[in-house]
């Protein structure tokens, strides 16, 4: 009978582990930024717009509305319709915050003209807190941190949070992101191991 037995060779595994130590996180920047861009575009698309009828009610219809208070404080030169028209663009501020965040990271996401023209309803105009992002890391980790304080503020106009919106948007693109990262990892390891 010839030699029999079992053998385990971990040399290939060791070679892969050594190759993985050489992989820098910054190599995955294109995948992370693509995932971020798609996520922010989806977040903008699924973020609800403020209800116009509720804005109209609060601004010009209900007792003690904003228009009446503005008039009592000396406001002049505007009709109710003009006053409301000046506040209507605020309907799109929640969506506009995702575009702000994207631009702070050097990304562009699709935005409607209404979103681009969104302005605060306050008179005089006072912009809400700006959304922004930060790119972090490089060698061992690479990440994008996102901050949207406007969507964290309580409001009578919304029943959602920025965290909820971004979480739902991330889920829509997570599988594609993982596939993309795995593909890049395989290509990178193959290149390192076959030097």
GROMACS .gro file of N, CA, C and O in nm, residues 58-119:
model
  248
   58UNK      N    1  -5.106   7.735   0.803
   58UNK     CA    2  -5.026   7.802   0.906
   58UNK      C    3  -4.989   7.945   0.868
   58UNK      O    4  -4.977   8.031   0.954
   59UNK      N    5  -4.971   7.969   0.740
   59UNK     CA    6  -4.922   8.100   0.697
   59UNK      C    7  -5.033   8.203   0.677
   59UNK      O    8  -5.014   8.320   0.711
   60UNK      N    9  -5.149   8.162   0.620
   60UNK     CA   10  -5.249   8.264   0.587
   60UNK      C   11  -5.394   8.231   0.625
   60UNK      O   12  -5.478   8.319   0.617
   61UNK      N   13  -5.423   8.108   0.667
   61UNK     CA   14  -5.564   8.074   0.687
   61UNK      C   15  -5.608   8.067   0.832
   61UNK      O   16  -5.707   8.129   0.870
   62UNK      N   17  -5.539   7.991   0.914
   62UNK     CA   18  -5.588   7.969   1.050
   62UNK      C   19  -5.577   8.095   1.136
   62UNK      O   20  -5.500   8.186   1.105
   63UNK      N   21  -5.652   8.097   1.244
   63UNK     CA   22  -5.651   8.213   1.334
   63UNK      C   23  -5.511   8.228   1.394
   63UNK      O   24  -5.449   8.130   1.434
   64UNK      N   25  -5.462   8.351   1.399
   64UNK     CA   26  -5.329   8.376   1.452
   64UNK      C   27  -5.219   8.329   1.359
   64UNK      O   28  -5.110   8.294   1.403
   65UNK      N   29  -5.249   8.329   1.228
   65UNK     CA   30  -5.151   8.279   1.130
   65UNK      C   31  -5.030   8.371   1.116
   65UNK      O   32  -5.028   8.483   1.168
   66UNK      N   33  -4.931   8.323   1.042
   66UNK     CA   34  -4.806   8.397   1.025
   66UNK      C   35  -4.827   8.532   0.954
   66UNK      O   36  -4.763   8.631   0.990
   67UNK      N   37  -4.916   8.536   0.856
   67UNK     CA   38  -4.941   8.660   0.784
   67UNK      C   39  -4.998   8.766   0.878
   67UNK      O   40  -4.954   8.881   0.877
   68UNK      N   41  -5.095   8.726   0.962
   68UNK     CA   42  -5.153   8.821   1.058
   68UNK      C   43  -5.047   8.873   1.155
   68UNK      O   44  -5.041   8.993   1.182
   69UNK      N   45  -4.963   8.784   1.206
   69UNK     CA   46  -4.858   8.826   1.299
   69UNK      C   47  -4.758   8.919   1.232
   69UNK      O   48  -4.712   9.017   1.292
   70UNK      N   49  -4.726   8.889   1.107
   70UNK     CA   50  -4.634   8.973   1.032
   70UNK      C   51  -4.693   9.113   1.013
   70UNK      O   52  -4.623   9.213   1.031
   71UNK      N   53  -4.822   9.120   0.980
   71UNK     CA   54  -4.891   9.249   0.962
   71UNK      C   55  -4.892   9.328   1.093
   71UNK      O   56  -4.868   9.448   1.094
   72UNK      N   57  -4.920   9.257   1.203
   72UNK     CA   58  -4.925   9.323   1.335
   72UNK      C   59  -4.790   9.380   1.376
   72UNK      O   60  -4.783   9.476   1.452
   73UNK      N   61  -4.682   9.319   1.325
   73UNK     CA   62  -4.548   9.366   1.358
   73UNK      C   63  -4.498   9.470   1.258
   73UNK      O   64  -4.379   9.501   1.255
   74UNK      N   65  -4.589   9.522   1.178
   74UNK     CA   66  -4.553   9.630   1.085
   74UNK      C   67  -4.525   9.585   0.944
   74UNK      O   68  -4.479   9.666   0.862
   75UNK      N   69  -4.549   9.459   0.912
   75UNK     CA   70  -4.526   9.410   0.776
   75UNK      C   71  -4.618   9.478   0.677
   75UNK      O   72  -4.738   9.492   0.703
   76UNK      N   73  -4.564   9.525   0.565
   76UNK     CA   74  -4.644   9.594   0.464
   76UNK      C   75  -4.599   9.556   0.323
   76UNK      O   76  -4.489   9.509   0.302
   77UNK      N   77  -4.688   9.584   0.229
   77UNK     CA   78  -4.651   9.573   0.089
   77UNK      C   79  -4.669   9.435   0.028
   77UNK      O   80  -4.626   9.413  -0.085
   78UNK      N   81  -4.732   9.344   0.100
   78UNK     CA   82  -4.755   9.210   0.044
   78UNK      C   83  -4.899   9.169   0.066
   78UNK      O   84  -4.956   9.193   0.172
   79UNK      N   85  -4.954   9.103  -0.037
   79UNK     CA   86  -5.085   9.043  -0.020
   79UNK      C   87  -5.066   8.905   0.044
   79UNK      O   88  -4.953   8.855   0.054
   80UNK      N   89  -5.176   8.842   0.084
   80UNK     CA   90  -5.166   8.706   0.139
   80UNK      C   91  -5.103   8.611   0.039
   80UNK      O   92  -5.020   8.527   0.074
   81UNK      N   93  -5.142   8.625  -0.087
   81UNK     CA   94  -5.088   8.537  -0.192
   81UNK      C   95  -4.937   8.557  -0.208
   81UNK      O   96  -4.862   8.460  -0.222
   82UNK      N   97  -4.892   8.682  -0.206
   82UNK     CA   98  -4.749   8.709  -0.217
   82UNK      C   99  -4.674   8.656  -0.095
   82UNK      O  100  -4.563   8.604  -0.107
   83UNK      N  101  -4.734   8.672   0.022
   83UNK     CA  102  -4.672   8.623   0.145
   83UNK      C  103  -4.655   8.472   0.138
   83UNK      O  104  -4.548   8.418   0.169
   84UNK      N  105  -4.760   8.403   0.093
   84UNK     CA  106  -4.756   8.258   0.081
   84UNK      C  107  -4.655   8.215  -0.026
   84UNK      O  108  -4.578   8.120  -0.006
   85UNK      N  109  -4.652   8.287  -0.138
   85UNK     CA  110  -4.558   8.253  -0.246
   85UNK      C  111  -4.414   8.263  -0.199
   85UNK      O  112  -4.328   8.186  -0.243
   86UNK      N  113  -4.388   8.353  -0.107
   86UNK     CA  114  -4.254   8.367  -0.052
   86UNK      C  115  -4.215   8.254   0.041
   86UNK      O  116  -4.097   8.229   0.065
   87UNK      N  117  -4.316   8.185   0.094
   87UNK     CA  118  -4.288   8.074   0.185
   87UNK      C  119  -4.299   7.937   0.121
   87UNK      O  120  -4.245   7.840   0.172
   88UNK      N  121  -4.365   7.928   0.007
   88UNK     CA  122  -4.384   7.799  -0.060
   88UNK      C  123  -4.254   7.728  -0.096
   88UNK      O  124  -4.247   7.606  -0.086
   89UNK      N  125  -4.148   7.799  -0.137
   89UNK     CA  126  -4.024   7.729  -0.170
   89UNK      C  127  -3.963   7.652  -0.052
   89UNK      O  128  -3.882   7.563  -0.073
   90UNK      N  129  -4.004   7.684   0.068
   90UNK     CA  130  -3.953   7.613   0.186
   90UNK      C  131  -3.998   7.467   0.187
   90UNK      O  132  -3.939   7.385   0.258
   91UNK      N  133  -4.098   7.435   0.107
   91UNK     CA  134  -4.147   7.297   0.101
   91UNK      C  135  -4.037   7.198   0.065
   91UNK      O  136  -4.042   7.082   0.101
   92UNK      N  137  -3.936   7.245  -0.009
   92UNK     CA  138  -3.833   7.156  -0.063
   92UNK      C  139  -3.701   7.160   0.014
   92UNK      O  140  -3.603   7.101  -0.029
   93UNK      N  141  -3.698   7.229   0.129
   93UNK     CA  142  -3.573   7.242   0.204
   93UNK      C  143  -3.520   7.108   0.255
   93UNK      O  144  -3.399   7.088   0.260
   94UNK      N  145  -3.608   7.017   0.294
   94UNK     CA  146  -3.561   6.887   0.343
   94UNK      C  147  -3.485   6.813   0.233
   94UNK      O  148  -3.378   6.758   0.257
   95UNK      N  149  -3.541   6.813   0.114
   95UNK     CA  150  -3.472   6.748   0.002
   95UNK      C  151  -3.342   6.820  -0.033
   95UNK      O  152  -3.242   6.758  -0.066
   96UNK      N  153  -3.345   6.952  -0.029
   96UNK     CA  154  -3.228   7.032  -0.063
   96UNK      C  155  -3.110   7.003   0.031
   96UNK      O  156  -2.994   7.015  -0.010
   97UNK      N  157  -3.139   6.964   0.154
   97UNK     CA  158  -3.030   6.938   0.249
   97UNK      C  159  -2.941   6.823   0.203
   97UNK      O  160  -2.820   6.824   0.227
   98UNK      N  161  -2.997   6.724   0.133
   98UNK     CA  162  -2.916   6.612   0.084
   98UNK      C  163  -2.821   6.659  -0.028
   98UNK      O  164  -2.708   6.612  -0.039
   99UNK      N  165  -2.867   6.752  -0.110
   99UNK     CA  166  -2.782   6.808  -0.214
   99UNK      C  167  -2.666   6.888  -0.153
   99UNK      O  168  -2.553   6.883  -0.203
  100UNK      N  169  -2.696   6.962  -0.047
  100UNK     CA  170  -2.590   7.035   0.026
  100UNK      C  171  -2.484   6.937   0.074
  100UNK      O  172  -2.364   6.961   0.060
  101UNK      N  173  -2.530   6.828   0.133
  101UNK     CA  174  -2.438   6.729   0.187
  101UNK      C  175  -2.351   6.671   0.075
  101UNK      O  176  -2.229   6.660   0.088
  102UNK      N  177  -2.415   6.638  -0.037
  102UNK     CA  178  -2.341   6.580  -0.150
  102UNK      C  179  -2.235   6.678  -0.200
  102UNK      O  180  -2.119   6.640  -0.222
  103UNK      N  181  -2.272   6.805  -0.218
  103UNK     CA  182  -2.177   6.904  -0.269
  103UNK      C  183  -2.059   6.924  -0.174
  103UNK      O  184  -1.947   6.947  -0.217
  104UNK      N  185  -2.083   6.913  -0.044
  104UNK     CA  186  -1.974   6.929   0.053
  104UNK      C  187  -1.871   6.817   0.038
  104UNK      O  188  -1.756   6.832   0.081
  105UNK      N  189  -1.911   6.706  -0.022
  105UNK     CA  190  -1.821   6.592  -0.045
  105UNK      C  191  -1.766   6.591  -0.189
  105UNK      O  192  -1.696   6.499  -0.228
  106UNK      N  193  -1.802   6.693  -0.266
  106UNK     CA  194  -1.757   6.699  -0.405
  106UNK      C  195  -1.840   6.614  -0.499
  106UNK      O  196  -1.794   6.577  -0.607
  107UNK      N  197  -1.962   6.581  -0.460
  107UNK     CA  198  -2.052   6.498  -0.541
  107UNK      C  199  -2.169   6.581  -0.592
  107UNK      O  200  -2.208   6.680  -0.530
  108UNK      N  201  -2.226   6.539  -0.703
  108UNK     CA  202  -2.347   6.601  -0.758
  108UNK      C  203  -2.456   6.496  -0.765
  108UNK      O  204  -2.432   6.386  -0.815
  109UNK      N  205  -2.574   6.529  -0.713
  109UNK     CA  206  -2.688   6.438  -0.724
  109UNK      C  207  -2.798   6.509  -0.801
  109UNK      O  208  -2.802   6.632  -0.805
  110UNK      N  209  -2.887   6.434  -0.865
  110UNK     CA  210  -2.996   6.498  -0.939
  110UNK      C  211  -3.088   6.575  -0.844
  110UNK      O  212  -3.126   6.525  -0.738
  111UNK      N  213  -3.121   6.699  -0.883
  111UNK     CA  214  -3.211   6.782  -0.804
  111UNK      C  215  -3.305   6.855  -0.900
  111UNK      O  216  -3.261   6.909  -1.001
  112UNK      N  217  -3.433   6.859  -0.864
  112UNK     CA  218  -3.529   6.933  -0.945
  112UNK      C  219  -3.505   7.083  -0.929
  112UNK      O  220  -3.437   7.126  -0.835
  113UNK      N  221  -3.562   7.162  -1.018
  113UNK     CA  222  -3.547   7.307  -1.008
  113UNK      C  223  -3.610   7.359  -0.879
  113UNK      O  224  -3.560   7.453  -0.817
  114UNK      N  225  -3.719   7.296  -0.835
  114UNK     CA  226  -3.784   7.338  -0.711
  114UNK      C  227  -3.692   7.316  -0.591
  114UNK      O  228  -3.687   7.399  -0.500
  115UNK      N  229  -3.619   7.206  -0.592
  115UNK     CA  230  -3.525   7.178  -0.484
  115UNK      C  231  -3.410   7.278  -0.489
  115UNK      O  232  -3.368   7.332  -0.386
  116UNK      N  233  -3.359   7.307  -0.608
  116UNK     CA  234  -3.250   7.403  -0.622
  116UNK      C  235  -3.291   7.543  -0.577
  116UNK      O  236  -3.209   7.619  -0.528
  117UNK      N  237  -3.419   7.577  -0.595
  117UNK     CA  238  -3.469   7.711  -0.560
  117UNK      C  239  -3.524   7.719  -0.417
  117UNK      O  240  -3.577   7.822  -0.378
  118UNK      N  241  -3.514   7.612  -0.342
  118UNK     CA  242  -3.569   7.610  -0.206
  118UNK      C  243  -3.503   7.717  -0.119
  118UNK      O  244  -3.381   7.732  -0.118
  119UNK      N  245  -3.587   7.795  -0.051
  119UNK     CA  246  -3.538   7.897   0.042
  119UNK      C  247  -3.619   7.891   0.170
  119UNK      O  248  -3.730   7.839   0.173
   0.00000   0.00000   0.00000
